[in-house]
Amino acid sequence: MRVRKLTLAAMALAAGLSLTACQSDDGTDPSAAPSAASSASSSNGGSESAGGGPAASGQEGGNDTAGKTSDGTGGTGGTGEGGRTAACRTDELEITATDATVGGDTEGTVAVDLKNGGGRDCTLTGYAGVDLKTNAGSLSAKRTGAQAPQIVLADGDTVTFGITYPVNDTGGSGVRVTGLVVTPPNETKSVTLDWPGAATLPVTDGSGTPVRVGPMGSAGQGG
């Protein structure tokens, strides 16, 4: 009986050792697999972040946008809507006035030059606004009614229009002219110049010859 008990005990011990060995082998493989999978996942995640397929694509899009002008005109600053040349602005024009009266004329003439200094071509269409400042108040010049063509003024070029006014030959003191206010066509900003013509205008009740302004390009003769 003692021998049988020892034999059974030995068999049970051997079976226990065999079971422990099997469990050890099974436990080692599963633990290694998750570690490898976790490492591969981390490696792939790092590659996507560094490579940045979407990020690179977005960067290319940004460069393409930066290569275009913000106004979509391709850098043609002098071109307005519909490809037309934009109007001249007051700040782009150098405006001067000179006496252009010719001996023997029955009226005095002042020539007003507008020089384009804006660095681009621009257009002037119609009549400028002209007001004479006098000691009796402001006097607005009347348009001659001559046709006013559209003028494309290249950068650095000059266009001239004329102002005609009645000469004071009455022997009286007349109305003293103190300044000339010019507003380019289609503009609201004016410039004030010294009046280069005769110092006075004749006093009139409105029935005399008015101060008149010609259109752009009227060559200083009031149209």
PDB file of C-alpha atoms in Angstrom:
ATOM      1  CA  MET A   1       0.000   0.000   0.000  1.00  0.00           C
ATOM      2  CA  ARG A   2       2.823   2.334   0.776  1.00  0.00           C
ATOM      3  CA  VAL A   3       4.430   1.657  -2.577  1.00  0.00           C
ATOM      4  CA  ARG A   4       1.114   2.385  -4.432  1.00  0.00           C
ATOM      5  CA  LYS A   5       0.652   5.667  -2.571  1.00  0.00           C
ATOM      6  CA  LEU A   6       4.165   6.758  -3.448  1.00  0.00           C
ATOM      7  CA  THR A   7       3.581   5.811  -7.055  1.00  0.00           C
ATOM      8  CA  LEU A   8       0.330   7.803  -7.206  1.00  0.00           C
ATOM      9  CA  ALA A   9       2.011  10.756  -5.565  1.00  0.00           C
ATOM     10  CA  ALA A  10       4.851  10.609  -8.086  1.00  0.00           C
ATOM     11  CA  MET A  11       2.401  10.495 -10.992  1.00  0.00           C
ATOM     12  CA  ALA A  12       0.443  13.464  -9.626  1.00  0.00           C
ATOM     13  CA  LEU A  13       3.670  15.470  -9.237  1.00  0.00           C
ATOM     14  CA  ALA A  14       4.740  14.685 -12.784  1.00  0.00           C
ATOM     15  CA  ALA A  15       1.337  15.688 -14.141  1.00  0.00           C
ATOM     16  CA  GLY A  16       1.502  18.970 -12.211  1.00  0.00           C
ATOM     17  CA  LEU A  17       4.928  19.785 -13.609  1.00  0.00           C
ATOM     18  CA  SER A  18       3.771  19.010 -17.138  1.00  0.00           C
ATOM     19  CA  LEU A  19       0.725  21.299 -16.750  1.00  0.00           C
ATOM     20  CA  THR A  20       2.910  24.126 -15.395  1.00  0.00           C
ATOM     21  CA  ALA A  21       5.230  23.801 -18.381  1.00  0.00           C
ATOM     22  CA  CYS A  22       2.327  24.026 -20.828  1.00  0.00           C
ATOM     23  CA  GLN A  23       0.896  27.069 -19.101  1.00  0.00           C
ATOM     24  CA  SER A  24       4.297  28.744 -19.197  1.00  0.00           C
ATOM     25  CA  ASP A  25       4.621  28.183 -22.954  1.00  0.00           C
ATOM     26  CA  ASP A  26       1.098  29.535 -23.660  1.00  0.00           C
ATOM     27  CA  GLY A  27       1.622  32.600 -21.460  1.00  0.00           C
ATOM     28  CA  THR A  28       4.850  33.617 -23.149  1.00  0.00           C
ATOM     29  CA  ASP A  29       3.458  33.823 -26.723  1.00  0.00           C
ATOM     30  CA  PRO A  30       0.313  35.905 -25.976  1.00  0.00           C
ATOM     31  CA  SER A  31       2.298  38.441 -23.935  1.00  0.00           C
ATOM     32  CA  ALA A  32       4.786  38.907 -26.735  1.00  0.00           C
ATOM     33  CA  ALA A  33       2.114  39.461 -29.423  1.00  0.00           C
ATOM     34  CA  PRO A  34       0.401  42.509 -27.852  1.00  0.00           C
ATOM     35  CA  SER A  35       3.782  44.122 -27.308  1.00  0.00           C
ATOM     36  CA  ALA A  36       4.667  43.748 -30.993  1.00  0.00           C
ATOM     37  CA  ALA A  37       1.254  45.029 -32.100  1.00  0.00           C
ATOM     38  CA  SER A  38       1.513  48.017 -29.787  1.00  0.00           C
ATOM     39  CA  SER A  39       4.980  48.827 -31.149  1.00  0.00           C
ATOM     40  CA  ALA A  40       3.781  48.626 -34.762  1.00  0.00           C
ATOM     41  CA  SER A  41       0.809  50.889 -34.036  1.00  0.00           C
ATOM     42  CA  SER A  42       3.044  53.476 -32.404  1.00  0.00           C
ATOM     43  CA  SER A  43       5.457  53.352 -35.334  1.00  0.00           C
ATOM     44  CA  ASN A  44       2.699  53.827 -37.905  1.00  0.00           C
ATOM     45  CA  GLY A  45       1.198  56.726 -35.984  1.00  0.00           C
ATOM     46  CA  GLY A  46       4.537  58.482 -35.855  1.00  0.00           C
ATOM     47  CA  SER A  47       5.061  58.100 -39.603  1.00  0.00           C
ATOM     48  CA  GLU A  48       1.678  59.656 -40.464  1.00  0.00           C
ATOM     49  CA  SER A  49       2.355  62.573 -38.160  1.00  0.00           C
ATOM     50  CA  ALA A  50       5.807  63.221 -39.594  1.00  0.00           C
ATOM     51  CA  GLY A  51       4.893  62.582 -43.229  1.00  0.00           C
ATOM     52  CA  GLY A  52       1.675  64.555 -42.902  1.00  0.00           C
ATOM     53  CA  GLY A  53      -0.022  63.706 -46.199  1.00  0.00           C
ATOM     54  CA  PRO A  54      -2.917  66.139 -45.532  1.00  0.00           C
ATOM     55  CA  ALA A  55      -0.563  68.732 -44.030  1.00  0.00           C
ATOM     56  CA  ALA A  56       1.690  68.670 -47.081  1.00  0.00           C
ATOM     57  CA  SER A  57      -1.299  69.026 -49.361  1.00  0.00           C
ATOM     58  CA  GLY A  58      -2.529  72.011 -47.389  1.00  0.00           C
ATOM     59  CA  GLN A  59       0.862  73.664 -47.614  1.00  0.00           C
ATOM     60  CA  GLU A  60       0.888  73.317 -51.370  1.00  0.00           C
ATOM     61  CA  GLY A  61      -2.536  74.926 -51.508  1.00  0.00           C
ATOM     62  CA  GLY A  62      -1.274  77.837 -49.425  1.00  0.00           C
ATOM     63  CA  ASN A  63       1.657  78.412 -51.756  1.00  0.00           C
ATOM     64  CA  ASP A  64      -0.632  78.384 -54.784  1.00  0.00           C
ATOM     65  CA  THR A  65      -2.886  81.002 -53.188  1.00  0.00           C
ATOM     66  CA  ALA A  66       0.065  83.167 -52.221  1.00  0.00           C
ATOM     67  CA  GLY A  67       1.184  83.226 -55.835  1.00  0.00           C
ATOM     68  CA  LYS A  68      -1.900  85.150 -56.897  1.00  0.00           C
ATOM     69  CA  THR A  69      -2.615  88.852 -56.424  1.00  0.00           C
ATOM     70  CA  SER A  70      -5.198  89.677 -53.774  1.00  0.00           C
ATOM     71  CA  ASP A  71      -7.347  91.653 -56.177  1.00  0.00           C
ATOM     72  CA  GLY A  72      -7.238  89.019 -58.913  1.00  0.00           C
ATOM     73  CA  THR A  73      -6.109  91.518 -61.531  1.00  0.00           C
ATOM     74  CA  GLY A  74      -2.700  89.992 -62.122  1.00  0.00           C
ATOM     75  CA  GLY A  75      -0.966  93.180 -60.985  1.00  0.00           C
ATOM     76  CA  THR A  76      -2.580  95.534 -63.497  1.00  0.00           C
ATOM     77  CA  GLY A  77      -3.195  98.353 -61.021  1.00  0.00           C
ATOM     78  CA  GLY A  78      -4.449 100.748 -63.694  1.00  0.00           C
ATOM     79  CA  THR A  79      -7.235  98.451 -64.848  1.00  0.00           C
ATOM     80  CA  GLY A  80     -10.704  98.835 -63.412  1.00  0.00           C
ATOM     81  CA  GLU A  81     -13.834  96.720 -63.611  1.00  0.00           C
ATOM     82  CA  GLY A  82     -14.349  94.951 -66.927  1.00  0.00           C
ATOM     83  CA  GLY A  83     -10.744  95.572 -68.005  1.00  0.00           C
ATOM     84  CA  ARG A  84     -11.299  99.319 -68.430  1.00  0.00           C
ATOM     85  CA  THR A  85      -8.667 101.845 -67.404  1.00  0.00           C
ATOM     86  CA  ALA A  86      -9.549 103.327 -64.027  1.00  0.00           C
ATOM     87  CA  ALA A  87     -10.343 106.999 -63.556  1.00  0.00           C
ATOM     88  CA  CYS A  88      -7.615 109.416 -62.516  1.00  0.00           C
ATOM     89  CA  ARG A  89      -7.678 110.355 -58.847  1.00  0.00           C
ATOM     90  CA  THR A  90      -6.967 113.854 -57.576  1.00  0.00           C
ATOM     91  CA  ASP A  91      -3.984 112.653 -55.549  1.00  0.00           C
ATOM     92  CA  GLU A  92      -2.409 111.175 -58.701  1.00  0.00           C
ATOM     93  CA  LEU A  93      -2.519 114.440 -60.630  1.00  0.00           C
ATOM     94  CA  GLU A  94      -0.152 117.392 -60.534  1.00  0.00           C
ATOM     95  CA  ILE A  95      -2.394 120.358 -61.332  1.00  0.00           C
ATOM     96  CA  THR A  96      -1.018 123.758 -62.352  1.00  0.00           C
ATOM     97  CA  ALA A  97      -2.500 126.896 -63.929  1.00  0.00           C
ATOM     98  CA  THR A  98      -0.880 129.521 -66.168  1.00  0.00           C
ATOM     99  CA  ASP A  99      -1.984 132.683 -67.950  1.00  0.00           C
ATOM    100  CA  ALA A 100      -2.616 131.810 -71.600  1.00  0.00           C
ATOM    101  CA  THR A 101      -4.162 135.072 -72.801  1.00  0.00           C
ATOM    102  CA  VAL A 102      -3.062 136.090 -76.285  1.00  0.00           C
ATOM    103  CA  GLY A 103      -2.682 139.777 -77.112  1.00  0.00           C
ATOM    104  CA  GLY A 104      -5.728 141.151 -78.839  1.00  0.00           C
ATOM    105  CA  ASP A 105      -8.158 138.610 -77.357  1.00  0.00           C
ATOM    106  CA  THR A 106     -11.393 140.058 -76.074  1.00  0.00           C
ATOM    107  CA  GLU A 107     -11.400 137.556 -73.223  1.00  0.00           C
ATOM    108  CA  GLY A 108      -8.740 136.400 -70.825  1.00  0.00           C
ATOM    109  CA  THR A 109      -7.639 132.742 -70.805  1.00  0.00           C
ATOM    110  CA  VAL A 110      -6.139 130.535 -68.128  1.00  0.00           C
ATOM    111  CA  ALA A 111      -4.749 127.098 -69.073  1.00  0.00           C
ATOM    112  CA  VAL A 112      -4.962 124.336 -66.472  1.00  0.00           C
ATOM    113  CA  ASP A 113      -2.580 121.385 -66.864  1.00  0.00           C
ATOM    114  CA  LEU A 114      -3.193 117.990 -65.274  1.00  0.00           C
ATOM    115  CA  LYS A 115      -0.100 115.772 -65.249  1.00  0.00           C
ATOM    116  CA  ASN A 116      -0.448 112.095 -64.406  1.00  0.00           C
ATOM    117  CA  GLY A 117       2.022 111.147 -61.696  1.00  0.00           C
ATOM    118  CA  GLY A 118       0.205 108.106 -60.346  1.00  0.00           C
ATOM    119  CA  GLY A 119       2.496 105.480 -61.835  1.00  0.00           C
ATOM    120  CA  ARG A 120      -0.287 104.029 -64.013  1.00  0.00           C
ATOM    121  CA  ASP A 121      -2.488 104.969 -66.939  1.00  0.00           C
ATOM    122  CA  CYS A 122      -5.825 106.530 -65.995  1.00  0.00           C
ATOM    123  CA  THR A 123      -8.787 108.184 -67.681  1.00  0.00           C
ATOM    124  CA  LEU A 124     -10.272 111.678 -67.573  1.00  0.00           C
ATOM    125  CA  THR A 125     -13.725 112.136 -69.044  1.00  0.00           C
ATOM    126  CA  GLY A 126     -15.773 115.315 -69.298  1.00  0.00           C
ATOM    127  CA  TYR A 127     -15.301 118.603 -67.524  1.00  0.00           C
ATOM    128  CA  ALA A 128     -13.424 119.564 -64.408  1.00  0.00           C
ATOM    129  CA  GLY A 129     -15.199 121.568 -61.746  1.00  0.00           C
ATOM    130  CA  VAL A 130     -13.889 125.151 -61.654  1.00  0.00           C
ATOM    131  CA  ASP A 131     -14.637 127.806 -59.049  1.00  0.00           C
ATOM    132  CA  LEU A 132     -13.075 131.220 -58.702  1.00  0.00           C
ATOM    133  CA  LYS A 133     -12.628 132.548 -55.195  1.00  0.00           C
ATOM    134  CA  THR A 134     -13.321 136.276 -55.093  1.00  0.00           C
ATOM    135  CA  ASN A 135     -13.767 139.000 -52.535  1.00  0.00           C
ATOM    136  CA  ALA A 136     -17.498 138.767 -53.294  1.00  0.00           C
ATOM    137  CA  GLY A 137     -17.726 135.000 -52.756  1.00  0.00           C
ATOM    138  CA  SER A 138     -17.284 131.879 -54.881  1.00  0.00           C
ATOM    139  CA  LEU A 139     -18.001 132.033 -58.624  1.00  0.00           C
ATOM    140  CA  SER A 140     -18.599 128.761 -60.511  1.00  0.00           C
ATOM    141  CA  ALA A 141     -17.511 128.567 -64.141  1.00  0.00           C
ATOM    142  CA  LYS A 142     -20.077 127.481 -66.729  1.00  0.00           C
ATOM    143  CA  ARG A 143     -19.351 124.667 -69.198  1.00  0.00           C
ATOM    144  CA  THR A 144     -18.902 125.629 -72.827  1.00  0.00           C
ATOM    145  CA  GLY A 145     -20.986 122.677 -73.981  1.00  0.00           C
ATOM    146  CA  ALA A 146     -18.287 121.362 -76.318  1.00  0.00           C
ATOM    147  CA  GLN A 147     -18.011 117.592 -76.698  1.00  0.00           C
ATOM    148  CA  ALA A 148     -15.970 116.015 -73.941  1.00  0.00           C
ATOM    149  CA  PRO A 149     -14.114 112.896 -75.152  1.00  0.00           C
ATOM    150  CA  GLN A 150     -12.678 110.273 -72.858  1.00  0.00           C
ATOM    151  CA  ILE A 151      -8.929 110.757 -72.503  1.00  0.00           C
ATOM    152  CA  VAL A 152      -6.571 107.951 -71.460  1.00  0.00           C
ATOM    153  CA  LEU A 153      -3.725 109.734 -69.731  1.00  0.00           C
ATOM    154  CA  ALA A 154      -0.509 107.724 -69.675  1.00  0.00           C
ATOM    155  CA  ASP A 155       1.739 107.973 -66.659  1.00  0.00           C
ATOM    156  CA  GLY A 156       3.829 111.128 -66.986  1.00  0.00           C
ATOM    157  CA  ASP A 157       1.616 112.699 -69.676  1.00  0.00           C
ATOM    158  CA  THR A 158      -0.308 115.965 -69.397  1.00  0.00           C
ATOM    159  CA  VAL A 159      -3.730 117.118 -70.593  1.00  0.00           C
ATOM    160  CA  THR A 160      -4.919 120.740 -70.653  1.00  0.00           C
ATOM    161  CA  PHE A 161      -8.259 122.481 -70.456  1.00  0.00           C
ATOM    162  CA  GLY A 162      -9.036 126.167 -70.656  1.00  0.00           C
ATOM    163  CA  ILE A 163     -10.896 128.751 -68.617  1.00  0.00           C
ATOM    164  CA  THR A 164     -12.061 131.955 -70.276  1.00  0.00           C
ATOM    165  CA  TYR A 165     -13.216 135.026 -68.406  1.00  0.00           C
ATOM    166  CA  PRO A 166     -14.299 138.608 -69.202  1.00  0.00           C
ATOM    167  CA  VAL A 167     -11.630 141.268 -69.052  1.00  0.00           C
ATOM    168  CA  ASN A 168     -12.284 144.187 -66.721  1.00  0.00           C
ATOM    169  CA  ASP A 169     -11.946 147.207 -68.970  1.00  0.00           C
ATOM    170  CA  THR A 170     -14.579 149.289 -67.220  1.00  0.00           C
ATOM    171  CA  GLY A 171     -12.077 151.381 -65.343  1.00  0.00           C
ATOM    172  CA  GLY A 172     -13.609 150.342 -62.038  1.00  0.00           C
ATOM    173  CA  SER A 173     -12.075 148.255 -59.317  1.00  0.00           C
ATOM    174  CA  GLY A 174     -14.138 145.236 -60.319  1.00  0.00           C
ATOM    175  CA  VAL A 175     -14.316 141.927 -58.465  1.00  0.00           C
ATOM    176  CA  ARG A 176     -10.961 140.787 -57.125  1.00  0.00           C
ATOM    177  CA  VAL A 177     -10.021 137.144 -57.792  1.00  0.00           C
ATOM    178  CA  THR A 178      -8.167 135.517 -54.895  1.00  0.00           C
ATOM    179  CA  GLY A 179      -7.859 131.871 -55.938  1.00  0.00           C
ATOM    180  CA  LEU A 180      -8.794 129.045 -58.308  1.00  0.00           C
ATOM    181  CA  VAL A 181     -10.387 125.778 -57.144  1.00  0.00           C
ATOM    182  CA  VAL A 182     -10.150 122.798 -59.521  1.00  0.00           C
ATOM    183  CA  THR A 183     -11.908 119.444 -59.088  1.00  0.00           C
ATOM    184  CA  PRO A 184     -10.938 116.726 -61.622  1.00  0.00           C
ATOM    185  CA  PRO A 185     -13.806 114.959 -63.454  1.00  0.00           C
ATOM    186  CA  ASN A 186     -15.710 112.402 -61.370  1.00  0.00           C
ATOM    187  CA  GLU A 187     -13.810 113.408 -58.246  1.00  0.00           C
ATOM    188  CA  THR A 188     -14.867 115.149 -55.038  1.00  0.00           C
ATOM    189  CA  LYS A 189     -11.413 116.184 -53.807  1.00  0.00           C
ATOM    190  CA  SER A 190     -10.327 119.631 -55.023  1.00  0.00           C
ATOM    191  CA  VAL A 191      -7.073 121.541 -55.198  1.00  0.00           C
ATOM    192  CA  THR A 192      -6.747 125.295 -54.663  1.00  0.00           C
ATOM    193  CA  LEU A 193      -4.300 127.214 -56.865  1.00  0.00           C
ATOM    194  CA  ASP A 194      -3.171 130.793 -57.228  1.00  0.00           C
ATOM    195  CA  TRP A 195      -5.144 132.626 -59.893  1.00  0.00           C
ATOM    196  CA  PRO A 196      -2.698 133.459 -62.737  1.00  0.00           C
ATOM    197  CA  GLY A 197      -5.088 135.612 -64.803  1.00  0.00           C
ATOM    198  CA  ALA A 198      -6.122 139.248 -64.510  1.00  0.00           C
ATOM    199  CA  ALA A 199      -6.505 140.463 -60.962  1.00  0.00           C
ATOM    200  CA  THR A 200     -10.148 141.477 -61.336  1.00  0.00           C
ATOM    201  CA  LEU A 201     -13.346 140.697 -63.202  1.00  0.00           C
ATOM    202  CA  PRO A 202     -15.880 143.326 -64.243  1.00  0.00           C
ATOM    203  CA  VAL A 203     -18.856 143.839 -61.990  1.00  0.00           C
ATOM    204  CA  THR A 204     -21.915 142.468 -63.730  1.00  0.00           C
ATOM    205  CA  ASP A 205     -25.585 142.008 -63.076  1.00  0.00           C
ATOM    206  CA  GLY A 206     -25.456 138.560 -64.684  1.00  0.00           C
ATOM    207  CA  SER A 207     -26.056 139.708 -68.242  1.00  0.00           C
ATOM    208  CA  GLY A 208     -22.362 139.960 -69.144  1.00  0.00           C
ATOM    209  CA  THR A 209     -19.927 137.319 -70.410  1.00  0.00           C
ATOM    210  CA  PRO A 210     -19.610 134.508 -67.856  1.00  0.00           C
ATOM    211  CA  VAL A 211     -16.503 132.654 -66.737  1.00  0.00           C
ATOM    212  CA  ARG A 212     -16.444 129.472 -68.818  1.00  0.00           C
ATOM    213  CA  VAL A 213     -14.591 126.142 -68.651  1.00  0.00           C
ATOM    214  CA  GLY A 214     -13.794 123.890 -71.604  1.00  0.00           C
ATOM    215  CA  PRO A 215     -13.613 120.076 -71.601  1.00  0.00           C
ATOM    216  CA  MET A 216     -10.479 118.023 -71.110  1.00  0.00           C
ATOM    217  CA  GLY A 217      -8.132 118.517 -74.053  1.00  0.00           C
ATOM    218  CA  SER A 218      -9.490 121.927 -75.029  1.00  0.00           C
ATOM    219  CA  ALA A 219      -5.919 123.193 -75.363  1.00  0.00           C
ATOM    220  CA  GLY A 220      -6.309 126.115 -73.023  1.00  0.00           C
ATOM    221  CA  GLN A 221      -8.770 128.006 -75.145  1.00  0.00           C
ATOM    222  CA  GLY A 222     -11.955 127.232 -73.227  1.00  0.00           C
ATOM    223  CA  GLY A 223     -13.353 124.850 -75.863  1.00  0.00           C
TER     224      GLY A 223
END
